[in-house]
Structures are given as C-alpha cells and as structure tokens.
Amino acid sequence: MAGKQRPRSLSRSLFGTLLAFALLAVLVVAVALVTIAYHGQEARSEEALVGQARQSARVLEPCTAEERIALLAGQIPGPVRFTLMDAGGAVVFDSGTDEAGGENHGSRPEVVQAEEGGEGVLVRHSDTLNQDTLYVAERLDDGWVIRVSEERMSLVAFLGSMAVPLGVLLVIAVLGTILLSRLLTWRIMRPLDGLDPGNPLAGDVYGEMQPLLGRIDQQQRQLRLQNEELKQAEGMRREFSANVSHEMKTPLQVISGSSEMIAEGLVAPQDTREFGRRIYLEAQRLRALINDVLTLSRLDEASAATAERAPVDLLEAARRTCERLEPLAEEKGIGLSCGGAAAAVSGNEPLIEQAIGNLVQNAIRYTEAGGTVTVTVGCSGDGDAARAFVKVRDTGIGIAPEDREKIFERFYRSEKSRSKETGGTGLGLAIVKHAALYHGGDVAVQSEPGRGSEFILRLRNLL
Ligand code: ADP
C-alpha cells in the first residue's frame, strides 16, 4: 500500500536520540561503578580471610592433633569454612562437611602452594553456581595444613544483584528523557511556532534558518508583486472591455437607426444615398475597431520570447505601406515621400507594416492639406546595440506636451485631434507601441504644436 508518508516528528527524533544516550550513559556508569566496587570488596575480603587464616595457624601451631580438631569443632559455625589436613594431605577436619578424613586434599593447588611456600591463596570459579570460592591455606610447622575458605558472589552474580537498583535508575532515565525531550522540543519549536508566514524574517529567528526564510520572504514579495500586477492587468482589461463596448455603441446605433428608417420607408428617395453612405462609414469604423481590438489582444497574448520571426526588409515594408496609403494622402492634398537606407530586422512582417501604416495614417490624418509626410528608414549604432528605425515626420497640428506620453494609451485621443471624425479608433498608437515591444524596440515622439510631429519607431536590428 503506497500510503502517504507521515512527516517526521521532531519531538520523537529528539526523544529517541536522548533516550539512547541516557540509557548508554546509565549502563556504562553502572557497570563501571559496580565493577570498581566489586573489586574493592574482593580485595578487602581476601585480606580479611588471609588474616583469619594466619591467626588460625598461629592458634593451632602449638596444639596437638586432638586439640586442633577440638578447637576447630568447637567454633560457632559461620560463613568461613575450616579444613584441617595432616602432613599427608588427608582431611582430618572439615567444617563444611560432616565426614572427616574422606578425601585427600594434598594435590589442591592452594595446599601445594602452602606446602611449598608456607601460604597459598586461590580463587576458584564455579561456572554453575555463579559463585567464587576463596581459599587461603597455611602450612603449620609439623607439615599440617589449615585451610580457610569463603564463598562469595562472582562479578556476574554481583551485577545481577544490582538489577533492581539498575532498573530503577533506567526508569528514572527514561522518565527524565521524556521530560527533557519535551522541554527541548518546546524550546526549539518556540521561534518556529512564532513564525509569521507573511513576514518570515520578523521576530526571533534562528540564524541557520535565515537563508530559507530569506527565500520565502523573497518569494512572498514576488507573489505580492505578481498579484498586484495581475490585479492591475485585470483592471486594465476590464477598462478596455468597457471602452470597446462604449466605442461600438455609437456606430451600431447609427447603423441600426438609419437602416430601420430606410426599412420603415421613412427616408425620402433622394436621401437614401446619404443614409447608405452613413451606414457604410459606421460599418467601416466598426470593422477598423474590431480589427484593432483583435490585433491588440493577439499582441497581449504573444511575448517577445514566443514570437515567430523572419527577416524583414524595413525599407521595402515602408515603401509598400506608403504605396498603399498614397491615395489617402493624395485625396487630402498631402505630399507623401519615402526613402532612406536599407535596414533588415528579424520579426513579424505584417505587424511591422501595420505599425508603420498606423504612424503614416495618423500623420496624414492630423496634417492639413498642403502639408507633407516624410518616411525615413535607417540604422543607428552597431553590433548588439544596432537598431533599425523608421521615422514618420509630418507638418501637421502637432501634439501638446501634456499629451505626448498619453497618446500611446488605449483609446486616448487629444482634444484637438477630432480623431473620431477621421475614422480613428484610438488604438493605433497602442498597437504601434506593442508592436515595438514585441520586436524588442520602442517608439518615441517629438512634436511642436502647430508645426508638426515626428514619430520614431526603433526595432532591434537582429540580422
Ligand atoms: P486615433 O485613432 O485617435 O488616431 P491613435 O492611437 O492612433 O488613435 O492616436 C492617439 C491620439 O494621438 C490621436 O487621437 C491624436 O490626438 C494623437 N496623434 C497621433 N498621431 C498624431 C500626429 N501625427 N499628429 C498629431 N496628433 C497625433
């Protein structure tokens, strides 16, 4: 089953680590202490037993065999066992067993040691009993041997006897660890709990987390900015749609009103031509508006990065545009000329032609009869900074300084322009600006009111 993995718990990780440490520490310290204590005890009890053996030897030395047995037998039974052997090693008395004179102990190592050197000390381990036996044998002058022995716990048994205190200690360690891990988790988590996701760098923050929080902070800022931009774009889109509907209303009203009157027979026959002309003009205006809106929305979706590009001969494009608009200029009595140097860019040819066309059309529309419109193509700069440009200069009404930036906004028209009367949509320069951005360029204007304007469209010369 591929269940979702649960996130690791900080308090559990801490608890595990602390517990392992605490248990290990308790165990090591306990074993070390018990071992030291055991060995100290062992040394002391060995010393005591040796003392007791020597003392017994001293007492037994001057006695006869019978006296020796009587002395030993008369002792109050205690933890120490006395064994008396004659010079041949035969056991004459043993306080540990009832029968005497059974076995011969002459070959026991401690007895052999005593026979050779006067004293023998030996610890014998018993695997089954978890017990050690300490033997001390002393040789008497007549060759007899008195041996005292005592049983005591082996180290393992001693450790075993510590099981209960050790267990208690371990329980205390576990409880202490639980408490400590809770406390540590709480202290570690306190600055984290206090984190404000909206403002992660504020407050008491761990230095180690600064890079991460810094990135979160940066992303938050970016998000806020993007949100603002989105909101702005949304607002602009809404405003644009409202403007588009508003711009469409007038021509539609004229078209539907005029055609209705004709249909109802309310128009005198001699006036029908005029009505037809009006309907035609308004339909043309609607078409132009719809075309411009479509162009702009396509440009809004496109970006310079996804643009399709092909080589465009700018001078050729300008010439074709002027040829197309020559009839319009002629009709208004305006001289239109086109020239300059060859310049090639990489881009979208129809869009470039439309941009040049909009500039030239404006120049013709906002220039009085007898004026001139001059289109010049060229290149400036070189290498990466090289730019191809198209200048459109007119001798028309010009643009007031306060309007110069705004005329590139959608639907902005200067008061004096009488833009609508000449069939303007108010979108022409917005399209030029977008087309320029689409080609990594820009558009600028210089103008002297009453004397004329010069628009310059600059495109990145990528070829
Ligand atoms: P329109 O369809 O109204 O011409 P544009 O976006 O092309 O829309 O132009 C916006 C405004 O800029 C025009 O209404 C006009 O006031 C001004 N304008 C544009 N070109 C010229 C020019 N060559 N001379 C004077 N004014 C101009």
Coordinates of C-alpha atoms and ligand atoms in Angstrom, one line a residue:
M1 CA 0.0 0.0 0.0
A2 CA 1.5 3.3 -1.1
G3 CA 0.2 5.4 1.8
K4 CA 1.3 9.0 2.3
Q5 CA 4.4 9.2 4.3
R6 CA 3.9 10.9 7.6
P7 CA 6.3 13.8 8.4
R8 CA 9.0 13.1 10.9
S9 CA 8.3 14.3 14.4
L10 CA 10.9 16.5 16.0
S11 CA 9.9 15.5 19.5
R12 CA 10.1 11.8 18.6
S13 CA 13.5 12.2 17.0
L14 CA 14.8 14.1 20.0
F15 CA 13.4 11.6 22.4
G16 CA 15.0 8.7 20.5
T17 CA 18.4 10.2 20.5
L18 CA 18.3 11.4 24.1
L19 CA 17.0 8.1 25.3
A20 CA 19.7 6.2 23.6
F21 CA 22.3 8.5 25.1
A22 CA 20.8 8.4 28.6
L23 CA 20.5 4.6 28.6
L24 CA 24.0 4.1 27.4
A25 CA 25.3 6.5 30.0
V26 CA 23.4 4.9 32.8
L27 CA 24.6 1.4 31.7
V28 CA 28.3 2.4 31.3
V29 CA 28.4 4.2 34.6
A30 CA 26.5 1.5 36.5
V31 CA 28.7 -1.3 35.1
A32 CA 31.9 0.7 35.8
L33 CA 30.8 1.6 39.4
V34 CA 29.7 -1.9 40.2
T35 CA 32.9 -3.4 38.8
I36 CA 35.1 -1.0 40.8
A37 CA 33.0 -1.6 44.0
Y38 CA 33.2 -5.4 43.5
H39 CA 37.0 -5.4 43.0
G40 CA 37.5 -3.2 46.1
Q41 CA 35.2 -5.5 48.1
E42 CA 37.0 -8.6 46.8
A43 CA 40.4 -7.2 47.8
R44 CA 39.2 -6.3 51.3
S45 CA 37.6 -9.7 51.9
E46 CA 40.7 -11.5 50.6
E47 CA 42.8 -9.5 53.0
A48 CA 40.5 -10.4 55.9
L49 CA 40.5 -14.1 55.0
V50 CA 44.3 -14.2 54.8
G51 CA 44.4 -12.5 58.2
Q52 CA 42.0 -15.0 59.6
A53 CA 44.0 -18.0 58.1
R54 CA 47.2 -16.7 59.7
Q55 CA 45.5 -16.1 63.0
S56 CA 44.1 -19.7 62.9
A57 CA 47.6 -21.1 62.1
R58 CA 49.1 -19.2 65.0
V59 CA 46.5 -20.6 67.4
L60 CA 46.7 -24.2 66.0
E61 CA 50.5 -24.3 65.8
P62 CA 51.4 -25.3 69.4
C63 CA 48.4 -27.7 69.8
T64 CA 48.2 -31.5 69.4
A65 CA 46.1 -33.1 66.7
E66 CA 43.2 -33.8 69.1
E67 CA 43.3 -30.2 70.5
R68 CA 43.3 -28.8 67.0
I69 CA 40.2 -30.8 66.0
A70 CA 38.5 -30.0 69.2
L71 CA 39.3 -26.3 68.8
L72 CA 38.0 -26.2 65.2
A73 CA 34.9 -28.3 66.0
G74 CA 34.2 -26.0 69.0
Q75 CA 33.8 -23.0 66.8
I76 CA 30.4 -21.4 66.1
P77 CA 29.5 -22.2 62.5
G78 CA 29.9 -19.2 60.3
P79 CA 30.4 -18.3 56.6
V80 CA 34.0 -19.3 56.8
R81 CA 34.8 -23.0 56.3
F82 CA 37.8 -24.5 58.1
T83 CA 39.6 -27.6 56.7
L84 CA 42.5 -29.2 58.5
M85 CA 44.8 -31.6 56.7
D86 CA 47.6 -33.7 58.1
A87 CA 51.1 -33.8 56.6
G88 CA 50.0 -36.4 54.0
G89 CA 47.2 -34.2 52.8
A90 CA 44.3 -36.3 54.3
V91 CA 41.5 -34.2 55.6
V92 CA 41.3 -34.6 59.4
F93 CA 38.6 -32.0 59.9
D94 CA 36.2 -30.1 57.7
S95 CA 33.6 -27.6 59.0
G96 CA 31.9 -27.7 55.6
T97 CA 31.1 -31.4 55.7
D98 CA 30.3 -33.8 58.5
E99 CA 32.5 -36.6 57.5
A100 CA 36.2 -36.2 58.1
G101 CA 39.2 -38.0 56.6
G102 CA 37.4 -38.8 53.4
E103 CA 39.3 -37.2 50.6
N104 CA 42.9 -36.3 50.2
H105 CA 43.4 -32.6 49.5
G106 CA 47.2 -32.8 49.1
S107 CA 47.1 -32.1 45.4
R108 CA 44.9 -29.0 45.7
P109 CA 46.8 -26.0 44.2
E110 CA 46.4 -23.8 47.3
V111 CA 47.6 -26.7 49.5
V112 CA 50.5 -27.4 47.2
Q113 CA 51.4 -23.7 47.4
A114 CA 51.2 -23.7 51.1
E115 CA 53.3 -26.8 51.4
E116 CA 55.9 -25.2 49.3
G117 CA 55.9 -21.6 50.4
G118 CA 54.0 -21.6 53.8
E119 CA 50.9 -19.9 52.4
G120 CA 48.6 -20.4 49.4
V121 CA 45.8 -18.2 48.1
L122 CA 43.4 -19.2 45.4
V123 CA 40.1 -18.1 43.9
R124 CA 38.1 -20.9 42.3
H125 CA 35.3 -20.0 39.9
S126 CA 32.3 -22.2 39.8
D127 CA 30.5 -21.9 36.5
T128 CA 27.2 -23.3 37.6
L129 CA 26.8 -21.6 40.9
N130 CA 27.7 -18.0 39.9
Q131 CA 29.8 -18.2 42.9
D132 CA 33.5 -18.0 43.6
T133 CA 35.3 -19.6 46.4
L134 CA 38.4 -18.0 48.0
Y135 CA 40.8 -20.4 49.6
V136 CA 43.7 -19.5 51.9
A137 CA 45.9 -22.3 53.1
E138 CA 48.6 -22.0 55.8
R139 CA 51.3 -24.7 56.5
L140 CA 51.9 -25.5 60.2
D141 CA 55.4 -26.4 61.4
D142 CA 54.7 -30.1 61.5
G143 CA 53.5 -30.2 57.9
W144 CA 49.8 -30.0 58.7
V145 CA 47.8 -27.5 56.6
I146 CA 44.9 -25.4 57.8
R147 CA 42.7 -24.0 55.0
V148 CA 40.1 -21.4 55.4
S149 CA 37.7 -20.7 52.6
E150 CA 34.7 -18.4 52.0
E151 CA 32.2 -18.3 49.2
R152 CA 31.3 -15.1 47.7
M153 CA 29.4 -13.8 44.7
S154 CA 31.1 -13.7 41.3
L155 CA 31.1 -10.4 39.4
V156 CA 28.2 -11.6 37.2
A157 CA 26.2 -12.5 40.3
F158 CA 27.1 -9.2 41.9
L159 CA 25.9 -7.4 38.8
G160 CA 22.7 -9.5 38.8
S161 CA 22.1 -8.5 42.4
M162 CA 22.2 -4.9 41.2
A163 CA 19.4 -5.5 38.7
V164 CA 16.8 -3.8 40.8
P165 CA 18.6 -0.5 41.5
L166 CA 19.7 -0.5 37.9
G167 CA 16.2 -1.0 36.7
V168 CA 15.0 1.9 38.9
L169 CA 17.8 4.0 37.5
L170 CA 16.8 3.1 33.9
V171 CA 13.1 4.0 34.6
I172 CA 14.3 7.4 36.0
A173 CA 16.4 7.9 32.9
V174 CA 13.5 7.2 30.6
L175 CA 11.2 9.5 32.5
G176 CA 13.9 12.2 32.6
T177 CA 14.5 11.7 28.9
I178 CA 10.8 12.1 28.1
L179 CA 10.7 15.3 30.2
L180 CA 13.9 16.6 28.7
S181 CA 12.9 15.9 25.1
R182 CA 9.5 17.6 25.7
L183 CA 11.3 20.6 27.1
L184 CA 13.9 20.7 24.3
T185 CA 11.2 20.3 21.6
W186 CA 9.2 23.2 23.1
R187 CA 12.3 25.4 23.3
I188 CA 13.4 24.6 19.8
M189 CA 9.9 25.0 18.4
R190 CA 9.1 28.3 20.1
P191 CA 10.7 30.5 17.5
L192 CA 9.3 28.3 14.7
D193 CA 5.7 28.5 16.2
G194 CA 6.0 32.2 16.3
L195 CA 6.9 32.5 12.6
D196 CA 4.7 34.8 10.6
P197 CA 4.4 33.2 7.2
G198 CA 3.6 36.6 5.7
N199 CA 6.7 38.2 7.2
P200 CA 9.1 35.3 7.9
L201 CA 12.2 37.4 8.8
A202 CA 10.4 39.3 11.6
G203 CA 10.8 38.2 15.2
D204 CA 13.2 35.8 16.9
V205 CA 14.7 33.7 14.1
Y206 CA 17.4 31.0 14.1
G207 CA 20.5 32.1 12.2
E208 CA 20.6 28.7 10.5
M209 CA 17.2 29.3 9.0
Q210 CA 17.9 32.7 7.7
P211 CA 18.7 31.6 4.1
L212 CA 15.5 29.5 3.9
L213 CA 13.4 32.2 5.4
G214 CA 15.1 34.8 3.3
R215 CA 14.0 32.9 0.2
I216 CA 10.4 32.5 1.5
D217 CA 10.4 36.2 2.2
Q218 CA 11.6 37.0 -1.3
Q219 CA 9.0 34.7 -2.8
Q220 CA 6.3 36.3 -0.8
R221 CA 7.4 39.7 -2.1
Q222 CA 7.4 38.4 -5.6
L223 CA 4.0 36.9 -5.2
R224 CA 2.6 40.1 -3.8
L225 CA 4.1 42.0 -6.7
Q226 CA 2.7 39.5 -9.2
N227 CA -0.7 39.8 -7.5
E228 CA -0.6 43.5 -7.8
E229 CA 0.4 43.3 -11.4
L230 CA -2.3 40.7 -12.1
K231 CA -4.9 43.0 -10.4
Q232 CA -3.6 45.9 -12.4
A233 CA -3.8 43.9 -15.6
E234 CA -7.2 42.7 -14.7
G235 CA -8.4 46.3 -14.1
M236 CA -6.9 47.4 -17.3
R237 CA -8.6 44.6 -19.2
R238 CA -11.9 45.5 -17.6
E239 CA -11.5 49.1 -18.5
F240 CA -10.5 48.1 -22.0
S241 CA -13.6 45.9 -22.5
A242 CA -15.8 48.7 -21.2
N243 CA -14.1 51.1 -23.6
V244 CA -14.6 48.7 -26.5
S245 CA -18.3 48.3 -25.9
H246 CA -18.6 52.1 -25.5
E247 CA -16.8 52.7 -28.8
M248 CA -19.0 50.2 -30.6
K249 CA -22.3 51.6 -29.3
T250 CA -22.3 54.8 -31.5
P251 CA -21.6 53.2 -34.9
L252 CA -24.1 50.4 -34.1
Q253 CA -26.7 53.0 -33.1
V254 CA -26.2 54.9 -36.3
I255 CA -26.3 51.7 -38.4
S256 CA -29.4 50.3 -36.7
G257 CA -31.2 53.7 -36.6
S258 CA -30.5 54.6 -40.2
S259 CA -31.3 51.1 -41.6
E260 CA -34.5 51.0 -39.6
M261 CA -35.7 54.3 -41.0
I262 CA -35.0 53.1 -44.5
A263 CA -36.8 49.8 -43.8
E264 CA -39.9 51.7 -42.5
G265 CA -39.9 53.9 -45.6
L266 CA -39.3 57.0 -43.5
V267 CA -36.4 58.2 -45.8
A268 CA -37.2 60.2 -48.9
P269 CA -35.7 58.5 -52.0
Q270 CA -33.2 61.4 -52.6
D271 CA -31.9 60.9 -49.1
T272 CA -31.3 57.1 -49.2
R273 CA -27.8 57.5 -50.7
E274 CA -26.8 59.7 -47.8
F275 CA -28.2 57.2 -45.4
G276 CA -26.4 54.4 -47.2
R277 CA -23.1 56.3 -47.0
R278 CA -23.5 56.9 -43.3
I279 CA -24.2 53.2 -42.7
Y280 CA -21.2 52.3 -44.8
L281 CA -18.9 54.7 -42.9
E282 CA -20.0 53.4 -39.5
A283 CA -19.7 49.8 -40.6
Q284 CA -16.1 50.6 -41.7
R285 CA -15.4 52.2 -38.4
L286 CA -16.7 49.1 -36.6
R287 CA -14.6 46.9 -38.8
A288 CA -11.5 49.0 -38.1
L289 CA -12.3 48.9 -34.3
I290 CA -12.7 45.2 -34.3
N291 CA -9.5 44.7 -36.3
D292 CA -7.5 46.8 -33.9
V293 CA -9.0 45.1 -30.8
L294 CA -8.1 41.7 -32.3
T295 CA -4.6 42.8 -33.1
L296 CA -4.1 44.2 -29.6
S297 CA -5.5 41.1 -27.9
R298 CA -3.2 38.9 -30.0
L299 CA -0.2 41.1 -29.0
D300 CA -1.3 40.9 -25.3
E301 CA -1.0 37.1 -25.5
A302 CA 2.2 37.0 -27.5
S303 CA 5.6 37.7 -25.9
A304 CA 8.9 38.6 -27.4
A305 CA 10.1 35.1 -26.3
T306 CA 7.5 33.1 -28.2
A307 CA 7.4 35.4 -31.2
E308 CA 7.8 33.9 -34.7
R309 CA 10.5 35.7 -36.5
A310 CA 11.6 36.0 -40.1
P311 CA 13.9 38.5 -41.9
V312 CA 12.0 41.7 -42.8
D313 CA 13.4 44.4 -45.2
L314 CA 12.3 47.5 -43.4
L315 CA 12.7 49.9 -46.3
E316 CA 10.6 47.6 -48.5
A317 CA 7.9 47.4 -45.8
A318 CA 7.9 51.2 -45.5
R319 CA 7.6 51.6 -49.3
R320 CA 4.8 49.2 -49.6
T321 CA 2.9 50.9 -46.8
C322 CA 3.4 54.4 -48.4
E323 CA 2.2 53.0 -51.7
R324 CA -0.9 51.6 -50.0
L325 CA -1.7 55.0 -48.3
E326 CA -0.7 57.2 -51.3
P327 CA -4.4 57.5 -52.4
L328 CA -5.4 58.7 -48.9
A329 CA -2.6 61.4 -48.9
E330 CA -3.5 62.4 -52.4
E331 CA -7.1 62.8 -51.5
K332 CA -6.2 65.1 -48.7
G333 CA -3.7 67.0 -50.8
I334 CA -0.7 65.9 -48.8
G335 CA 2.7 65.0 -50.2
L336 CA 3.9 61.6 -49.1
S337 CA 7.5 60.6 -49.6
C338 CA 9.5 57.5 -48.5
G339 CA 13.3 57.0 -48.5
G340 CA 16.4 56.1 -46.5
A341 CA 18.9 53.3 -46.2
A342 CA 18.2 49.6 -46.4
A343 CA 17.7 48.0 -42.9
A344 CA 16.8 44.5 -42.1
V345 CA 15.3 43.2 -38.9
S346 CA 14.1 39.8 -37.7
G347 CA 10.4 40.0 -36.9
N348 CA 6.8 39.7 -37.9
E349 CA 6.3 41.5 -41.3
P350 CA 2.5 42.1 -41.2
L351 CA 2.8 43.6 -37.7
I352 CA 5.7 45.9 -38.7
E353 CA 3.8 47.0 -41.7
Q354 CA 0.7 47.7 -39.6
A355 CA 2.7 49.8 -37.2
I356 CA 4.3 51.8 -39.9
G357 CA 0.9 52.1 -41.5
N358 CA -0.7 53.4 -38.3
L359 CA 2.0 56.1 -38.0
V360 CA 1.7 57.2 -41.6
Q361 CA -2.1 57.2 -41.4
N362 CA -2.0 59.4 -38.3
A363 CA 0.5 61.7 -40.0
I364 CA -1.9 62.2 -42.9
R365 CA -5.0 62.5 -40.8
Y366 CA -3.5 65.1 -38.4
T367 CA -2.0 67.2 -41.2
E368 CA -3.8 70.0 -43.1
A369 CA -4.0 70.0 -46.9
G370 CA -0.8 71.2 -48.5
G371 CA 1.4 69.6 -45.8
T372 CA 4.0 66.9 -46.2
V373 CA 4.6 63.5 -44.6
T374 CA 8.1 62.1 -44.9
V375 CA 9.0 58.5 -44.0
T376 CA 12.7 57.7 -43.5
V377 CA 14.2 54.3 -42.8
G378 CA 17.8 53.8 -41.5
C379 CA 20.1 52.2 -38.9
S380 CA 21.9 53.5 -35.9
G381 CA 24.6 52.0 -33.7
D382 CA 26.3 48.7 -34.4
G383 CA 26.9 45.2 -33.0
D384 CA 24.3 44.2 -30.4
A385 CA 23.2 47.8 -29.9
A386 CA 22.4 48.2 -33.6
R387 CA 18.8 49.5 -34.2
A388 CA 16.9 49.9 -37.3
F389 CA 14.5 52.8 -37.3
V390 CA 11.5 54.2 -39.2
K391 CA 10.9 58.0 -38.8
V392 CA 7.5 59.4 -39.8
R393 CA 7.6 63.2 -39.9
D394 CA 4.6 65.4 -40.7
T395 CA 3.9 69.2 -40.8
G396 CA 0.6 68.8 -39.1
I397 CA -1.1 70.1 -36.0
G398 CA 1.4 68.7 -33.6
I399 CA 0.8 67.3 -30.1
A400 CA 0.7 69.2 -26.8
P401 CA 3.5 68.3 -24.4
E402 CA 1.0 67.0 -21.8
D403 CA -0.5 64.6 -24.3
R404 CA 2.8 63.1 -25.6
E405 CA 3.0 60.2 -23.2
K406 CA -0.7 59.5 -23.0
I407 CA -1.3 59.2 -26.7
F408 CA 0.2 55.7 -26.6
E409 CA -2.5 54.6 -24.2
R410 CA -5.6 52.7 -25.4
F411 CA -8.4 54.9 -26.5
Y412 CA -6.6 58.1 -25.6
R413 CA -7.3 60.9 -28.0
S414 CA -6.1 64.5 -27.7
E415 CA -8.9 67.0 -27.5
K416 CA -8.0 68.9 -30.7
S417 CA -7.5 65.8 -32.8
R418 CA -11.1 65.3 -34.0
S419 CA -9.9 61.7 -34.2
K420 CA -13.4 60.1 -34.5
E421 CA -14.4 62.3 -37.4
T422 CA -11.4 61.0 -39.4
G423 CA -12.3 57.4 -38.5
G424 CA -9.7 57.0 -35.7
T425 CA -10.2 54.1 -33.3
G426 CA -8.0 55.5 -30.6
L427 CA -6.0 52.3 -30.7
G428 CA -3.5 53.0 -33.5
L429 CA -0.6 54.2 -31.3
A430 CA -1.2 51.5 -28.7
I431 CA -0.7 48.9 -31.4
V432 CA 2.5 50.7 -32.6
K433 CA 3.8 50.6 -29.0
H434 CA 3.0 46.9 -28.6
A435 CA 4.5 46.0 -31.9
A436 CA 7.7 47.9 -31.0
L437 CA 7.9 46.0 -27.6
Y438 CA 7.2 42.7 -29.4
H439 CA 10.4 43.4 -31.5
G440 CA 12.5 44.4 -28.5
G441 CA 12.2 48.1 -29.5
D442 CA 10.3 51.2 -28.6
V443 CA 8.5 54.2 -30.1
A444 CA 9.0 57.9 -29.3
V445 CA 7.6 61.2 -30.4
Q446 CA 8.8 64.7 -30.8
S447 CA 6.4 67.5 -31.7
E448 CA 5.9 71.2 -31.9
P449 CA 2.3 72.1 -31.6
G450 CA 1.1 73.8 -34.8
R451 CA 4.2 72.8 -36.8
G452 CA 4.3 69.1 -36.9
S453 CA 5.3 65.8 -35.2
E454 CA 8.0 63.2 -35.7
F455 CA 7.4 59.6 -34.6
I456 CA 10.4 57.3 -34.5
L457 CA 9.9 53.5 -34.3
R458 CA 13.1 51.7 -33.3
L459 CA 13.4 48.0 -33.7
R460 CA 16.3 45.8 -32.6
N461 CA 18.4 45.0 -35.6
L462 CA 18.8 41.3 -35.1
L463 CA 20.1 40.4 -38.6
Ligands
ADP1 P1 -6.6 57.6 -33.3 O1 -7.3 56.5 -33.9 O2 -7.4 58.5 -32.4 O3 -5.7 58.4 -34.2 P2 -4.1 56.8 -32.1 O4 -3.8 55.9 -31.0 O5 -3.5 56.5 -33.4 O6 -5.7 56.9 -32.2 O7 -3.6 58.2 -31.7 C1 -4.0 58.7 -30.4 C2 -4.0 60.2 -30.4 O8 -2.7 60.8 -30.7 C3 -4.8 60.8 -31.6 O9 -6.2 60.8 -31.2 C4 -4.2 62.1 -31.7 O10 -4.8 63.0 -30.8 C5 -2.8 61.9 -31.4 N1 -1.9 61.8 -32.6 C6 -1.5 60.7 -33.1 N2 -0.6 60.9 -34.2 C7 -0.6 62.2 -34.4 C8 0.1 63.1 -35.3 N3 0.9 62.6 -36.3 N4 -0.1 64.4 -35.1 C9 -0.8 64.9 -34.1 N5 -1.5 64.1 -33.2 C10 -1.4 62.8 -33.4

